[in-house]
Every structure is written in structure tokens, then in C-alpha cells.
mmCIF file of C-alpha atoms in Angstrom:
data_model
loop_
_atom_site.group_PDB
_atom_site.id
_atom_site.type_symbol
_atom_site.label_atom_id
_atom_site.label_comp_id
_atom_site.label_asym_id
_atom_site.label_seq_id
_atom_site.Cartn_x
_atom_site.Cartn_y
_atom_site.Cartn_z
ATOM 1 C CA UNK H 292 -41.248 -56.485 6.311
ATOM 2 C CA UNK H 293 -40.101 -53.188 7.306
ATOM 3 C CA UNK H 294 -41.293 -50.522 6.097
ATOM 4 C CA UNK H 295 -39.334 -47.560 4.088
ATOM 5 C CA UNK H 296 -39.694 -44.116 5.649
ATOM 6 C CA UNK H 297 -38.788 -41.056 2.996
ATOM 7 C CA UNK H 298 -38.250 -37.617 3.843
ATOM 8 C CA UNK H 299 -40.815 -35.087 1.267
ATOM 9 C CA UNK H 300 -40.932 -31.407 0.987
ATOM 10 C CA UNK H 301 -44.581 -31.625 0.096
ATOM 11 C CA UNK H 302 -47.396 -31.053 2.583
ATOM 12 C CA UNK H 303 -48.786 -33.956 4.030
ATOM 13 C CA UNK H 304 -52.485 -34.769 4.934
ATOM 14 C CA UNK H 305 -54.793 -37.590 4.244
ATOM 15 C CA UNK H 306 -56.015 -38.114 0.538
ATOM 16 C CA UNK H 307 -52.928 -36.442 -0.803
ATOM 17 C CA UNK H 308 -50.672 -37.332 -3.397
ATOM 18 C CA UNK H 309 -46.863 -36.881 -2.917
ATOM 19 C CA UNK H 310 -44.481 -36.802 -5.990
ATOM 20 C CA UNK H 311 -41.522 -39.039 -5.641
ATOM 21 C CA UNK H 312 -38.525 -37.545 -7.079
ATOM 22 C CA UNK H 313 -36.448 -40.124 -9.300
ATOM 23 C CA UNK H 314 -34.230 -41.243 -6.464
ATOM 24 C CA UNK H 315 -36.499 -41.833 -4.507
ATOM 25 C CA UNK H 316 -38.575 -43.752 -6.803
ATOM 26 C CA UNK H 317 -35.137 -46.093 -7.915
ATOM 27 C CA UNK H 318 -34.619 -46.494 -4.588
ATOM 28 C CA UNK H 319 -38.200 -48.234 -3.271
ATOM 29 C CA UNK H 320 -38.681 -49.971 -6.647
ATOM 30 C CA UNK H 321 -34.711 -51.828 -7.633
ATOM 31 C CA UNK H 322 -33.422 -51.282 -3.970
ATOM 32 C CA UNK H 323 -35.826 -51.999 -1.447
ATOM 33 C CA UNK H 324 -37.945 -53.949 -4.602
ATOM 34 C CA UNK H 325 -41.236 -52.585 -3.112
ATOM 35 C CA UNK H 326 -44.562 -53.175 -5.316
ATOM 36 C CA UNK H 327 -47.349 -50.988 -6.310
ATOM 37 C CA UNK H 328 -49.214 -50.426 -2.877
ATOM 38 C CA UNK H 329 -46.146 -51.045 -0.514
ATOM 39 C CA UNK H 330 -46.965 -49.593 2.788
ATOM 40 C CA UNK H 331 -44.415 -46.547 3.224
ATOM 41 C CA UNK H 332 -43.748 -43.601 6.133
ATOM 42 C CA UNK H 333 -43.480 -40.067 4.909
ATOM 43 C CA UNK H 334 -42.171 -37.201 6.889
ATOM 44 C CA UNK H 335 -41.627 -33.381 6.123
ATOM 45 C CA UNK H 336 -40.578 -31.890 9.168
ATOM 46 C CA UNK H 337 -43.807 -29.671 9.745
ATOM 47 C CA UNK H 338 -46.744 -32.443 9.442
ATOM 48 C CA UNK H 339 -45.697 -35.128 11.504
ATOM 49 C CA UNK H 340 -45.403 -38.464 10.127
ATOM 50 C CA UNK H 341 -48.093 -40.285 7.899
ATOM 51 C CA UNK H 342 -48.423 -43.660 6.131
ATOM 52 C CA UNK H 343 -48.987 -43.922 2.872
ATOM 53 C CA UNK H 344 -48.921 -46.342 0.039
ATOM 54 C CA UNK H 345 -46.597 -46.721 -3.291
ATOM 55 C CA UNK H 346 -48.398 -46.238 -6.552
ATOM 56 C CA UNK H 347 -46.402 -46.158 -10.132
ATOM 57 C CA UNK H 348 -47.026 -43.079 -12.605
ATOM 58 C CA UNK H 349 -44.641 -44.587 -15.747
ATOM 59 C CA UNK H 350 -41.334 -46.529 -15.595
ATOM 60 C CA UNK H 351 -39.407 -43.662 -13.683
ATOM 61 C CA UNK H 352 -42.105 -42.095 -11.971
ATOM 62 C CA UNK H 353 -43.928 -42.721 -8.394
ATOM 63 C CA UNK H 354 -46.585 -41.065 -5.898
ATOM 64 C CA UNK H 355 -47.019 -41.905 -2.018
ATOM 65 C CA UNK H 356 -50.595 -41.727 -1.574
ATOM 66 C CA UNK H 357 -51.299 -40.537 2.403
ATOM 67 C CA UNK H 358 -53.325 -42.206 4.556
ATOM 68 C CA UNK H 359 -53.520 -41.403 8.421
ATOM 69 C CA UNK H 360 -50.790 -40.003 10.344
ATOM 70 C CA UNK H 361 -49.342 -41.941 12.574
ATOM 71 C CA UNK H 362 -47.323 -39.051 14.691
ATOM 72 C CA UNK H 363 -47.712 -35.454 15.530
ATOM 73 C CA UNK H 364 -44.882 -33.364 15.257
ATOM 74 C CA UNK H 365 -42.733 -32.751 18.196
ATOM 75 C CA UNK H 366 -40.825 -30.366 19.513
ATOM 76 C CA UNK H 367 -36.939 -30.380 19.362
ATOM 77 C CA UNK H 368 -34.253 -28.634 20.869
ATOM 78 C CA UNK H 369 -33.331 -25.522 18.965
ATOM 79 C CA UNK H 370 -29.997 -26.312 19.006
ATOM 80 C CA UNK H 371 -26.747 -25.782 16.749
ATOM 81 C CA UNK H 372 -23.442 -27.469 15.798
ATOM 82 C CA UNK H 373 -21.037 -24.994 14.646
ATOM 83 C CA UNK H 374 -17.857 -26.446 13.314
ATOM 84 C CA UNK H 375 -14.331 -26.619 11.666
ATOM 85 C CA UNK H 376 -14.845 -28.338 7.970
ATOM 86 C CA UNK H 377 -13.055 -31.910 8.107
ATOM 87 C CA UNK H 378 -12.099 -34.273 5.444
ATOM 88 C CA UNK H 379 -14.935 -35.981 3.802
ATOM 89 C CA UNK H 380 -15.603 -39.174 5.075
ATOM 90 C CA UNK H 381 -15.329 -37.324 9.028
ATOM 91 C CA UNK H 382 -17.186 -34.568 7.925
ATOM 92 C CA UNK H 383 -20.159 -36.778 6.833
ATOM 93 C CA UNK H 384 -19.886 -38.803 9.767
ATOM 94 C CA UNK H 385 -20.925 -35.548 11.769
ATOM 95 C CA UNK H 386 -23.813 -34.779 10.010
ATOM 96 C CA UNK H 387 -25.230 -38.328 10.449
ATOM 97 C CA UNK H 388 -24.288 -38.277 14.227
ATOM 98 C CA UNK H 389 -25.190 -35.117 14.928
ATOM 99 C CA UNK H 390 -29.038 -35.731 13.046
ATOM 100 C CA UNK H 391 -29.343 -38.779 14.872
ATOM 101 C CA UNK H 392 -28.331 -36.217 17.952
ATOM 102 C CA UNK H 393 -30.867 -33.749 17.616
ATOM 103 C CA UNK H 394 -28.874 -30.882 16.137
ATOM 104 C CA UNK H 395 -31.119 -28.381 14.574
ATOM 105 C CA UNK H 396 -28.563 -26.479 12.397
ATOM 106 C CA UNK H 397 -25.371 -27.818 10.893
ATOM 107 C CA UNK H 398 -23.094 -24.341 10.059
ATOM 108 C CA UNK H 399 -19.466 -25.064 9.178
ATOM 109 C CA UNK H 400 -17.630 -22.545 10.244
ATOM 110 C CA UNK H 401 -13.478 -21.214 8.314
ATOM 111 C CA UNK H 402 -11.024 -20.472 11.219
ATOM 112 C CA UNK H 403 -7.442 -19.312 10.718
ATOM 113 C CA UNK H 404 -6.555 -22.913 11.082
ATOM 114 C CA UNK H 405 -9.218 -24.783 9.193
ATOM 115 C CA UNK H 406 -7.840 -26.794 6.492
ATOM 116 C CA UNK H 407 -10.757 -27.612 4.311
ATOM 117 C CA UNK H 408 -12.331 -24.599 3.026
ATOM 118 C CA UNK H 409 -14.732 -26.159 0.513
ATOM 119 C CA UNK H 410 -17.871 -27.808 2.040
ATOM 120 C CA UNK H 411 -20.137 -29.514 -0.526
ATOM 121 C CA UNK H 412 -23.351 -28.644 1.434
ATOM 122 C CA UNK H 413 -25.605 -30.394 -0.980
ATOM 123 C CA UNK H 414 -23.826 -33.834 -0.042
ATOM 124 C CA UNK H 415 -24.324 -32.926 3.804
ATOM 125 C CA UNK H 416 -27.653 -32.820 3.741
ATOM 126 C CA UNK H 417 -28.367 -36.000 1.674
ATOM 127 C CA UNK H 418 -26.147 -37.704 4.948
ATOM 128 C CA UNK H 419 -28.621 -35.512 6.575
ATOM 129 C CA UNK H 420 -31.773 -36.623 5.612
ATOM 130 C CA UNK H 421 -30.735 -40.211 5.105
ATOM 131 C CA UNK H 422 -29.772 -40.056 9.186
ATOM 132 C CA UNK H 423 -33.259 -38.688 9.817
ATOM 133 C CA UNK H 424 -35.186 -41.170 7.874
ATOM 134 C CA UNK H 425 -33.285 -44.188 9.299
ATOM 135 C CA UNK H 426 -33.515 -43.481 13.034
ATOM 136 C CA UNK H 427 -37.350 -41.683 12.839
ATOM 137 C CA UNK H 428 -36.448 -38.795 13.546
ATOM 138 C CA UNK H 429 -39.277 -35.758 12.228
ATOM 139 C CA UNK H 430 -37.359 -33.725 11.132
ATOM 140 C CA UNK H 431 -34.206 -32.777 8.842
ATOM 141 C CA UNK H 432 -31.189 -30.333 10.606
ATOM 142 C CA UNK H 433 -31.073 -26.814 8.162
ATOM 143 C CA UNK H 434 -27.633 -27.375 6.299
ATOM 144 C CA UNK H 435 -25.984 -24.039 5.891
ATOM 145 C CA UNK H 436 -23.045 -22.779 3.846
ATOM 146 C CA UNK H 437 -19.814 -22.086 5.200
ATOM 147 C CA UNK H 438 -19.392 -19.209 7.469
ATOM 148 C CA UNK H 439 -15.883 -17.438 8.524
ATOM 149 C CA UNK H 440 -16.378 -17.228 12.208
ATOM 150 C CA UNK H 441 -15.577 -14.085 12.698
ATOM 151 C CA UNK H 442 -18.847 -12.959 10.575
ATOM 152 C CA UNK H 443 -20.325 -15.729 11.972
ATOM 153 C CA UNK H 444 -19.594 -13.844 15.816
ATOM 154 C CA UNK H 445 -20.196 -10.549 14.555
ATOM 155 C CA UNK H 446 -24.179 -11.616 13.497
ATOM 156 C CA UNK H 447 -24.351 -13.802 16.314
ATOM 157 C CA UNK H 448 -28.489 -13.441 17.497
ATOM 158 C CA UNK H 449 -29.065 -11.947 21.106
ATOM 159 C CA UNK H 450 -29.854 -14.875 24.028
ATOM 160 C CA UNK H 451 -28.483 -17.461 21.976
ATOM 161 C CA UNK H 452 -26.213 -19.200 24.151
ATOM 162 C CA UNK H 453 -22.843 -20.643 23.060
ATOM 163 C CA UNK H 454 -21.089 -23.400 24.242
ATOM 164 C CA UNK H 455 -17.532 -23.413 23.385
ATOM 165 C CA UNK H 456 -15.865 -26.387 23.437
ATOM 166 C CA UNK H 457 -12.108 -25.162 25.076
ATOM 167 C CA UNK H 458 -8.654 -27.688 24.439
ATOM 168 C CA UNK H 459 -6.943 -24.630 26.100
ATOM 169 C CA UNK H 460 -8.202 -25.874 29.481
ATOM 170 C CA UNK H 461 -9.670 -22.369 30.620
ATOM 171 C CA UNK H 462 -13.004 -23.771 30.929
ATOM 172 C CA UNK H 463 -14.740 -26.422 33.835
ATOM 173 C CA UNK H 464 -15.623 -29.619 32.708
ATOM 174 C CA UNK H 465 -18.628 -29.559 30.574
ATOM 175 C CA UNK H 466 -20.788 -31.851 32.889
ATOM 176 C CA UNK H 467 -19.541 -29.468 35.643
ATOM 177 C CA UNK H 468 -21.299 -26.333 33.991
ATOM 178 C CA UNK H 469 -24.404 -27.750 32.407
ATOM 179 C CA UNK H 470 -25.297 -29.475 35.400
ATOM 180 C CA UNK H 471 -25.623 -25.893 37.321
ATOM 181 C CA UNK H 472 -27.249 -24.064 34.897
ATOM 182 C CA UNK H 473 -30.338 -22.125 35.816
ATOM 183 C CA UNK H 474 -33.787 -22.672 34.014
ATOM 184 C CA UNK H 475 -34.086 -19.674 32.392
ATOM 185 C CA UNK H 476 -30.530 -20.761 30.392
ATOM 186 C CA UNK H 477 -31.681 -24.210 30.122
ATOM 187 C CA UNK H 478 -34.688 -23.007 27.789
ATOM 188 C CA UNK H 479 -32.507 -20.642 25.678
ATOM 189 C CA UNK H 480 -31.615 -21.810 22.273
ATOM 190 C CA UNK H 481 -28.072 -22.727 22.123
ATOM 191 C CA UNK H 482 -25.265 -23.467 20.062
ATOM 192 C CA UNK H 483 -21.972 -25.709 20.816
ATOM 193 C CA UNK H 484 -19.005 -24.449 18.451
ATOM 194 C CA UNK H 485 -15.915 -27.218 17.920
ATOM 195 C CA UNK H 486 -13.027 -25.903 16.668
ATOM 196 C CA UNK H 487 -10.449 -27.100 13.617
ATOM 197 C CA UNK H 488 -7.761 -29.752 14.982
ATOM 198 C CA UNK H 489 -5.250 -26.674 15.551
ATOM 199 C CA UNK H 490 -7.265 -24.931 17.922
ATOM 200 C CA UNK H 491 -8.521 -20.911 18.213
ATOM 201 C CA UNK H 492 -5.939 -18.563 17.300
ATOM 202 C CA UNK H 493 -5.470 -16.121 20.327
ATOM 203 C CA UNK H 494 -7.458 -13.574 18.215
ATOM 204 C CA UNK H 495 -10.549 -15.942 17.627
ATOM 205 C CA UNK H 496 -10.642 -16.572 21.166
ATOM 206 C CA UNK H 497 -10.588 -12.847 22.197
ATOM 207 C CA UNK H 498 -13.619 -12.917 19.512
ATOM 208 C CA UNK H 499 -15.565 -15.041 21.600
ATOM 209 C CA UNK H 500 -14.684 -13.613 24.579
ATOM 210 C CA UNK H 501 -16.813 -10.534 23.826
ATOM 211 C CA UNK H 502 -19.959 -12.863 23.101
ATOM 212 C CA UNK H 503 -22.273 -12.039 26.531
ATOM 213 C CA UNK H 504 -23.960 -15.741 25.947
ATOM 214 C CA UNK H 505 -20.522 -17.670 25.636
ATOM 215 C CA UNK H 506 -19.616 -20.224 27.929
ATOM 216 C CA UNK H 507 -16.063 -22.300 27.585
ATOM 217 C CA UNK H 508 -15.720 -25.404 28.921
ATOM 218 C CA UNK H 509 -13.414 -28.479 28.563
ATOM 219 C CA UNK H 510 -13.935 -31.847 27.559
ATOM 220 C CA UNK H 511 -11.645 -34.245 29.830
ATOM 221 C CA UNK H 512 -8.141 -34.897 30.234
ATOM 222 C CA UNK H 513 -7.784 -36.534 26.632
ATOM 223 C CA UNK H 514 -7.047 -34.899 23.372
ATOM 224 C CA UNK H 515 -10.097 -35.665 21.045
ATOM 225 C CA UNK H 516 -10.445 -35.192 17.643
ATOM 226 C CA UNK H 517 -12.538 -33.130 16.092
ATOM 227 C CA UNK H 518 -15.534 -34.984 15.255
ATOM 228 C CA UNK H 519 -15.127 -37.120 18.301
ATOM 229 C CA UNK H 520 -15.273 -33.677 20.322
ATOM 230 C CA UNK H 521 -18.786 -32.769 18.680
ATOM 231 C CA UNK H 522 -20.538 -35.781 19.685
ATOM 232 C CA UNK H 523 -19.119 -35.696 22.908
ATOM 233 C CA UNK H 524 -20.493 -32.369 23.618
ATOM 234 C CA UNK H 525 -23.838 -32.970 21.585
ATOM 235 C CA UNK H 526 -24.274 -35.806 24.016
ATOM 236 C CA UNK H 527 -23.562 -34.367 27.367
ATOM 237 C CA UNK H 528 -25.586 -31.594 26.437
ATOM 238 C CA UNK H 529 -28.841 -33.774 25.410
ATOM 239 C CA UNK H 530 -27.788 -35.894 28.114
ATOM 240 C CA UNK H 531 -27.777 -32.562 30.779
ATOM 241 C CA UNK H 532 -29.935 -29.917 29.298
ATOM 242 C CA UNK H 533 -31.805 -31.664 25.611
ATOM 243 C CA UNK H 534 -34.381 -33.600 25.294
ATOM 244 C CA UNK H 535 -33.100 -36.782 26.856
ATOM 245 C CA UNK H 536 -34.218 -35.246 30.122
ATOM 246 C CA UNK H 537 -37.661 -36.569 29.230
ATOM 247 C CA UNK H 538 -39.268 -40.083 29.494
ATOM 248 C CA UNK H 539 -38.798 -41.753 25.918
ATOM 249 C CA UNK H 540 -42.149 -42.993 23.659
ATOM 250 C CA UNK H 541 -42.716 -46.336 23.353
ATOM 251 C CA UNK H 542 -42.512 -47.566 19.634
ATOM 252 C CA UNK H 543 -45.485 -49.084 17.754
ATOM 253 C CA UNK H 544 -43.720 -52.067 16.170
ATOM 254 C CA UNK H 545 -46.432 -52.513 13.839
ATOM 255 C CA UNK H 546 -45.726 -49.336 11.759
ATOM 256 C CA UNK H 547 -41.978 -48.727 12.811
ATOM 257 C CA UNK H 548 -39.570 -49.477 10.434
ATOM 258 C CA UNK H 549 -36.269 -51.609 11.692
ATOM 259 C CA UNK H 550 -37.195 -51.447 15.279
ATOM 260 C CA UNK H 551 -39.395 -52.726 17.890
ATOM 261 C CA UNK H 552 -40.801 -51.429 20.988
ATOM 262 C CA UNK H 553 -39.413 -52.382 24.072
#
């Protein structure tokens, strides 16, 4: 049986018990049909991750009791995905791709041509957390409420790099410039910003222009859309610069959930 892996806010450490909210509770006992004393894996982005066991407190009500942890926490790329709103069902798509990617903060950003201007943040991060708990990841991205860019550019922190992903064609290919980076820019925090399916207005782009950490590039000879361009550039920049540079753990399939080590 695999076992069920649940993102908490709570602390973690051995001997502790761990409310279950209701969902989670419905969830483990009519979805997954666990029993009192199920094995389970808890993470809470700070702790690492711990087993623990399912015990009932009334019809509704659950605790994860914590046992020993079973990984440390590890450090990720501080890295963020800024980006035109989309329709629903595309817009959730990129928050469980880019989780599953690494992305550190999700920040939707208005543009003069973005179409959707409401964002229902609360349903991001549930796509969120539910792409962190399925492929083990340790942490959960920080959803944040829409931004107009232009505020967004005039708070933007100093030595945060920004990738800018270009359709104008005034940039090198993205491999191209990550590839001859320098270390000192490959340890910055950075951000990649994708743009609405219209494009930068000319006065957005003279925006960024004035950003001293901004770097344009293109993305191929095809027109992508929008969420298609923010994996592509999450990946060529995990692949290039992120944490994919380093050797990957083997799993422990006796306490992983759905997979197995190689």
C-alpha cells in the first residue's frame, strides 16, 4: 500500500500530535479508506518530512501522531514565476507544473493586455499543495495576490535577477544565455516573468528595460502559449542553472509513496 503524504502547518517532531483539518480527515478516511493507525508522511516545509500514524478524535475529527523523520529539509532554489493570469483550467495547470518544478513563489502579475484580472489565490494554492504532496516535494511555493507589473517593477528587490521571457525576438536563445552565466549570477535568486498571450506593450518593456538584473531572452522559433512558455523556461533554467545540476537521491521504496527507487 502506498502511503498518503499531507502537507501541515503545524511543527513537526517526534511524539507530537498534528490536527487534521476536516478535509484532510474525509480525505484519508472515505477516499483513501485508511484505518486508525495507517502509516502516513507529513510535511511542513520547515521540518523535513516525518512518518506518522492516523488516529480518530470523533466522526469528523483526526490527529497524525509523529514518529521519526524520515528526511531533512533541503534546500531549494529561491526562485520565482511571475506571470500573466490565464483561464482557469491553464492557470491551475501552472501552479501544479511549476510546484512539481521547483518554483518558490507563484505572483500573477496584470499587464495592459492581461485578460483575466481576477485570480482566486486560495484555489492556487490547494493545486499547490496537492502538486507538492504528490511528487514529495518539502515544501509548498508562497501563493501571492495579483500584482500590476508596473508596481510589481517599481518594488522589485536589489540582485534579484530577472529572466524575461522575450516573443519580440530581442533576446538570445535562453539556453544560449544561461549556459554563460558567471557563478556569482548563478547563485543569485532569480525570477522568470511570462507575459499575457498579447505580449509587453512598448511601455512595459521600456519598464523592464530600466531593471539592472533583467535579462531577455527568446524561447525558439515557435510561438508558445503562455503556460507552455513557463514550463519551458522553468525547465531550461533547472535544467542550466537549478537544482537539476546536482546528482538526484535515491528513493527509499519502503516509505515512498507511489514510487520506487531506481
Amino acid at each position: 500500500m502506498s502511503l498518503s503524504r499531507l502537507h501541515v502547518d503545524a511543527d513537526l517532531a517526534a511524539g507530537l500530535d498534528v490536527a487534521l483539518d476536516e478535509a484532510q480527515a474525509h480525505y484519508l478516511r472515505h477516499v483513501m479508506r485508511r484505518a486508525d493507525g495507517a502509516p502516513l508522511l507529513l510535511f511542513n516545509g520547515r521540518d523535513g518530512e516525518w512518518r506518522a500514524t492516523l488516529e480518530a478524535r470523533g466522526r469528523k475529527a483526526a490527529v497524525a501522531r509523529v514518529g521519526e523523520r524520515t528526511r531533512e529539509q533541503a534546500v531549494e532554489p529561491d526562485l520565482w514565476l511571475c506571470f500573466a493570469p490565464l483561464k482557469r483550467a491553464r492557470i491551475d495547470y501552472v501552479a501544479e507544473k511549476a510546484t512539481e518544478l521547483g518554483v518558490a513563489v507563484l505572483q500573477p502579475v496584470l499587464t495592459h493586455h492581461t485578460i483575466v484580472e481576477r485570480v482566486n489565490v486560495e484555489r492556487l494554492r490547494a493545486n499547490a499543495v496537492e502538486a507538492a504532496e504528490q511528487t514529495e516535494r518539502l515544501s509548498v511555493p508562497e501563493v501571492r495576490p495579483p500584482a500590476a507589473l508596473a508596481s510589481l517593477l517599481d518594488g522589485w528587490p536589489a540582485g534579484r535577477r530577472l529572466l524575461v521571457c522575450d516573443e519580440t525576438g530581442g533576446g538570445p536563445p535562453i539556453a544560449t544565455a544561461l549556459s554563460g552565466l558567471d557563478a556569482a549570477a548563478r547563485a543569485a535568486p532569480w525570477a522568470i516573468l511570462i507575459g499575457p498571450e498579447g505580449g509587453f506593450d512598448s511601455g512595459e518593456l521600456a519598464h523592464l528595460r530600466r531593471i539592472s538584473d533583467v535579462m531577455a531572452v527568446g524561447l525558439g522559433p515557435r510561438i508558445l502559449r503562455a503556460d507552455t512558455a513557463a514550463l519551458a523556461a522553468l525547465t531550461c533554467w533547472q535544467a542550466l542553472v537549478g537544482d537539476w545540476q546536482r546528482p538526484t537521491p535515491r528513493l527509499k521504496a519502503d516509505y515512498r509513496t507511489s514510487r520506487v527507487a531506481l
